[in-house]
Coordinates of C-alpha atoms in Angstrom, one line a residue:
V1 CA 31.7 -42.2 -18.9
I2 CA 28.5 -41.3 -20.7
I3 CA 26.7 -44.3 -19.2
T4 CA 27.9 -43.5 -15.7
G5 CA 26.7 -40.0 -16.3
F6 CA 23.1 -41.3 -15.7
I7 CA 24.3 -41.9 -12.1
H8 CA 26.8 -39.2 -11.5
F9 CA 26.0 -36.4 -13.9
Y10 CA 28.6 -34.1 -12.5
E11 CA 31.3 -36.3 -14.0
L12 CA 29.9 -35.3 -17.4
L13 CA 30.3 -31.7 -16.5
I14 CA 34.0 -32.3 -15.7
L15 CA 34.5 -34.3 -18.8
D16 CA 32.9 -31.7 -21.1
A17 CA 34.8 -28.8 -19.6
V18 CA 38.2 -30.6 -19.6
A19 CA 37.6 -31.9 -23.2
I20 CA 36.9 -28.4 -24.4
V21 CA 39.9 -26.8 -22.7
Y22 CA 42.1 -29.7 -23.8
S23 CA 41.0 -29.4 -27.4
G24 CA 41.6 -25.7 -27.2
L25 CA 45.1 -26.2 -25.9
L26 CA 45.9 -28.6 -28.7
Y27 CA 44.6 -26.1 -31.2
V28 CA 46.8 -23.3 -29.8
S29 CA 49.8 -25.7 -29.7
S30 CA 49.2 -26.7 -33.3
L31 CA 49.0 -23.0 -34.4
S32 CA 52.4 -22.4 -32.8
G33 CA 53.8 -25.3 -34.8
R34 CA 54.9 -27.3 -31.7
Y35 CA 52.5 -30.2 -31.9
N36 CA 52.9 -30.7 -35.7
A37 CA 56.7 -30.6 -35.7
H38 CA 58.8 -33.4 -37.1
D39 CA 56.8 -36.2 -38.7
K40 CA 53.4 -34.5 -39.1
P41 CA 52.6 -32.0 -41.8
A42 CA 51.3 -28.6 -40.9
I43 CA 47.5 -28.4 -40.8
P44 CA 45.7 -25.3 -42.1
K45 CA 44.3 -23.0 -39.4
D46 CA 40.8 -23.3 -40.7
E47 CA 41.0 -27.1 -40.4
L48 CA 42.4 -26.8 -36.9
M49 CA 39.5 -24.6 -35.9
R50 CA 37.0 -26.9 -37.4
R51 CA 38.5 -29.9 -35.6
W52 CA 38.4 -28.0 -32.3
L53 CA 34.8 -27.0 -32.7
V54 CA 33.7 -30.5 -33.8
S55 CA 35.5 -31.9 -30.7
C56 CA 33.7 -29.5 -28.4
L57 CA 30.3 -30.2 -30.1
I58 CA 30.8 -34.0 -29.7
A59 CA 31.7 -33.7 -26.0
V60 CA 28.6 -31.5 -25.3
C61 CA 26.1 -33.4 -27.5
A62 CA 27.1 -36.8 -26.1
S63 CA 26.2 -35.6 -22.6
L64 CA 22.8 -34.0 -23.4
V65 CA 20.8 -37.2 -22.8
P66 CA 22.1 -38.0 -19.3
L67 CA 21.9 -34.3 -18.3
Y68 CA 18.3 -34.0 -19.5
Y69 CA 17.5 -37.3 -17.6
H70 CA 18.7 -35.8 -14.3
Y71 CA 16.9 -32.5 -15.0
F72 CA 13.7 -34.4 -15.8
I73 CA 13.6 -36.6 -12.7
S74 CA 14.8 -33.8 -10.4
T75 CA 11.9 -31.6 -11.5
N76 CA 9.1 -34.2 -11.9
D77 CA 9.8 -36.8 -9.2
P78 CA 8.8 -35.4 -5.8
V79 CA 11.1 -37.7 -3.8
F80 CA 14.1 -37.1 -6.0
S81 CA 13.4 -33.4 -6.1
R82 CA 13.3 -33.2 -2.4
Y83 CA 16.6 -35.1 -2.2
V84 CA 18.3 -32.8 -4.7
S85 CA 17.2 -29.7 -2.7
S86 CA 18.6 -31.2 0.5
V87 CA 22.1 -32.0 -0.9
N88 CA 24.7 -29.6 0.4
C89 CA 28.1 -30.2 -1.1
L90 CA 29.4 -26.7 -1.3
A91 CA 33.2 -26.2 -1.8
P92 CA 35.3 -25.0 1.2
N93 CA 37.2 -21.8 1.2
V94 CA 39.7 -21.3 -1.5
L95 CA 42.5 -21.2 1.0
S96 CA 41.5 -24.7 2.2
Y97 CA 42.2 -26.1 -1.3
V98 CA 45.4 -24.1 -1.6
S99 CA 46.8 -25.3 1.7
G100 CA 45.7 -28.9 1.0
Y101 CA 47.3 -29.1 -2.4
A102 CA 50.2 -26.7 -1.7
I103 CA 53.0 -29.2 -2.3
L104 CA 51.5 -30.5 -5.4
F105 CA 50.9 -27.0 -6.8
A106 CA 54.5 -26.0 -6.1
L107 CA 55.9 -29.0 -7.8
A108 CA 53.4 -28.9 -10.7
V109 CA 54.8 -25.5 -11.7
F110 CA 58.0 -27.1 -12.8
S111 CA 56.2 -29.4 -15.3
F112 CA 55.4 -26.4 -17.5
S113 CA 58.5 -27.0 -19.6
A114 CA 57.1 -30.4 -20.7
I115 CA 53.7 -28.8 -21.4
S116 CA 55.1 -25.8 -23.3
V117 CA 57.0 -28.1 -25.7
G118 CA 53.5 -29.2 -26.9
R119 CA 54.4 -32.7 -28.1
N120 CA 53.2 -34.7 -25.0
K121 CA 49.4 -34.8 -25.3
G122 CA 49.1 -36.6 -22.0
M123 CA 50.7 -33.8 -20.1
I124 CA 48.6 -31.2 -22.0
L125 CA 45.5 -33.2 -20.9
M126 CA 46.6 -33.2 -17.3
F127 CA 47.3 -29.4 -17.5
A128 CA 43.8 -28.8 -19.0
W129 CA 42.3 -30.9 -16.2
A130 CA 44.3 -29.0 -13.5
I131 CA 43.3 -25.5 -14.7
T132 CA 39.7 -26.3 -15.4
V133 CA 38.5 -27.9 -12.2
P134 CA 39.1 -24.9 -9.9
F135 CA 36.7 -22.8 -12.0
L136 CA 34.1 -25.6 -12.0
T137 CA 34.4 -26.1 -8.3
Y138 CA 33.0 -22.6 -7.6
L139 CA 30.2 -22.6 -10.0
P140 CA 26.9 -21.4 -8.4
V141 CA 25.6 -24.9 -7.8
I142 CA 24.9 -27.0 -4.7
F143 CA 27.2 -29.8 -5.7
Q144 CA 30.4 -27.8 -6.0
R145 CA 32.6 -30.2 -4.0
K146 CA 31.7 -33.1 -6.3
L147 CA 33.1 -31.2 -9.3
A148 CA 36.5 -31.5 -7.6
A149 CA 36.4 -35.3 -7.8
V150 CA 39.8 -37.0 -8.1
Y151 CA 41.4 -33.6 -8.7
Q152 CA 44.5 -34.9 -7.0
M153 CA 45.2 -37.2 -9.9
P154 CA 46.2 -34.6 -12.5
L155 CA 48.0 -32.6 -9.9
A156 CA 50.0 -35.6 -8.7
I157 CA 51.0 -36.4 -12.3
L158 CA 52.0 -32.9 -13.0
A159 CA 53.9 -32.7 -9.7
T160 CA 55.8 -35.9 -10.4
E161 CA 56.8 -34.5 -13.8
G162 CA 57.8 -31.2 -12.2
F163 CA 59.8 -33.0 -9.5
F164 CA 62.0 -34.9 -12.0
N165 CA 62.4 -31.7 -14.0
L166 CA 64.1 -30.0 -11.1
N167 CA 67.8 -29.6 -11.6
I168 CA 68.7 -28.7 -8.0
F169 CA 68.9 -32.3 -6.9
K170 CA 71.6 -34.8 -7.6
H171 CA 70.7 -38.4 -8.0
K172 CA 71.2 -39.4 -4.4
T173 CA 69.7 -36.2 -3.0
R174 CA 66.7 -36.7 -5.3
N175 CA 66.1 -40.2 -3.8
Y176 CA 66.1 -38.7 -0.3
A177 CA 63.7 -36.0 -1.4
L178 CA 61.4 -38.7 -2.7
V179 CA 61.4 -40.5 0.6
F180 CA 60.7 -37.3 2.4
I181 CA 57.7 -36.5 0.2
A182 CA 56.4 -40.0 0.7
L183 CA 56.7 -39.6 4.5
L184 CA 54.7 -36.4 4.3
G185 CA 51.8 -38.4 3.0
L186 CA 51.9 -41.2 5.6
P187 CA 49.5 -39.4 8.1
S188 CA 46.8 -39.2 5.3
Y189 CA 47.4 -42.9 4.3
Y190 CA 47.1 -43.9 8.0
Y191 CA 43.9 -41.9 8.5
Y192 CA 42.1 -43.3 5.5
F193 CA 43.3 -46.9 6.2
K194 CA 42.1 -46.7 9.7
Y195 CA 38.8 -45.1 8.6
D196 CA 38.1 -47.7 5.9
T197 CA 39.1 -50.7 7.9
S198 CA 37.0 -49.6 10.9
G199 CA 34.0 -49.3 8.6
M200 CA 34.6 -52.8 7.4
R201 CA 34.7 -54.1 10.9
R202 CA 31.6 -52.1 12.0
D203 CA 29.4 -52.7 8.9
T204 CA 30.4 -56.2 7.7
L205 CA 27.1 -56.6 5.8
N206 CA 28.2 -53.8 3.4
F207 CA 31.0 -56.1 2.2
Y208 CA 29.6 -59.6 2.8
C209 CA 26.0 -60.8 2.9
P210 CA 25.5 -64.2 4.5
Y211 CA 23.7 -66.8 2.4
G212 CA 21.0 -67.1 5.0
D213 CA 20.1 -63.4 4.6
I214 CA 19.9 -63.8 0.9
E215 CA 17.5 -66.8 1.3
A216 CA 15.4 -64.7 3.7
M217 CA 15.2 -61.8 1.2
S218 CA 14.3 -64.2 -1.6
W219 CA 11.5 -65.4 0.7
M220 CA 10.3 -61.8 1.1
D221 CA 10.3 -61.4 -2.6
A222 CA 8.0 -64.4 -3.0
S223 CA 5.8 -63.9 0.1
I224 CA 5.4 -60.1 0.7
P225 CA 3.3 -57.9 -1.6
E226 CA 5.3 -55.7 -4.0
N227 CA 6.3 -52.2 -2.8
S228 CA 5.8 -53.2 0.9
V229 CA 7.9 -51.0 3.2
V230 CA 10.3 -53.0 5.3
L231 CA 12.0 -51.8 8.4
P232 CA 15.5 -53.5 8.3
Y233 CA 18.4 -52.6 10.5
S234 CA 21.5 -53.7 8.7
T235 CA 20.4 -55.2 5.4
S236 CA 18.6 -52.2 4.0
N237 CA 20.9 -51.8 1.0
H238 CA 20.5 -55.5 0.0
I239 CA 16.7 -55.9 0.3
P240 CA 15.7 -53.9 -2.8
A241 CA 18.2 -55.9 -4.9
Y242 CA 16.7 -59.3 -3.9
S243 CA 13.1 -58.4 -3.4
R244 CA 10.4 -56.1 -4.7
C245 CA 10.1 -54.4 -1.3
R246 CA 11.1 -50.9 -0.2
V247 CA 13.1 -50.0 2.8
Y248 CA 12.4 -47.3 5.4
A249 CA 16.1 -46.3 5.8
G250 CA 18.3 -47.3 2.9
H251 CA 21.4 -45.8 1.5
Y252 CA 22.8 -43.2 3.8
D253 CA 23.3 -40.6 1.1
L254 CA 20.2 -41.3 -0.9
T255 CA 17.6 -41.5 1.9
I256 CA 15.9 -38.3 2.8
D257 CA 16.3 -37.6 6.5
F258 CA 18.5 -40.6 6.9
E259 CA 19.8 -39.9 10.4
R260 CA 16.3 -39.4 11.8
K261 CA 15.0 -42.5 10.1
L262 CA 17.9 -44.6 11.2
S263 CA 17.5 -43.4 14.8
E264 CA 13.8 -44.4 14.7
V265 CA 14.7 -47.9 13.4
R266 CA 17.2 -48.3 16.2
K267 CA 14.6 -47.3 18.8
F268 CA 12.1 -49.7 17.3
Y269 CA 14.5 -52.7 17.7
T270 CA 15.7 -51.7 21.2

């Protein structure tokens, strides 16, 4: 995760925050005698506090280099600085999140019994993740929505635990309830399947690059001066990997004014 932080630094923010909250919950659970029950001897409070502080310090210090790297290039590189200032990933209204995750939130409530026992560290981690991300998502930054990445995963795990903790269902009724919940998710599955497969049919070069194109790009690498700007239409993401050339309109999310540049490329070839 530390290495990928050089690409997606917001993942490090999620990791650090969740690690700190998770360590704190383990500390509180240990103080209450829940986590150290049975086969583990009680740990002195001072030692527990030291372990919690060391865990927090390790999580933060391990992320300093990637975070400084992003700060440095965003303030010193004019192109990247302009890109960062143009990114707008603000989180939607709170009610949008609540309505979208309503079923998971409701079922997750019933998982608290497993968390309160304090012996299942995995469930404590999921709980720490679930309660930390909502606060991160509304920090005063322009990449709020990215801080909610894969938030559905801890909620789904907690909701599953909560569902099986419910005592209102008998065995057969519970199976019917599981089928009903699965059916509720079918529209989303269908939408994403249709969206992804249409993208594969529309932009085949994103998934498969013909050998002839690779040979052409290798020729460009050997024949065209370094840093020459190329005006490709559909191979823009591949050219920098196979040659020393630059492209006018590259990655859709990392190219400044991508829509305008792509429109100009299309006009040029039509």
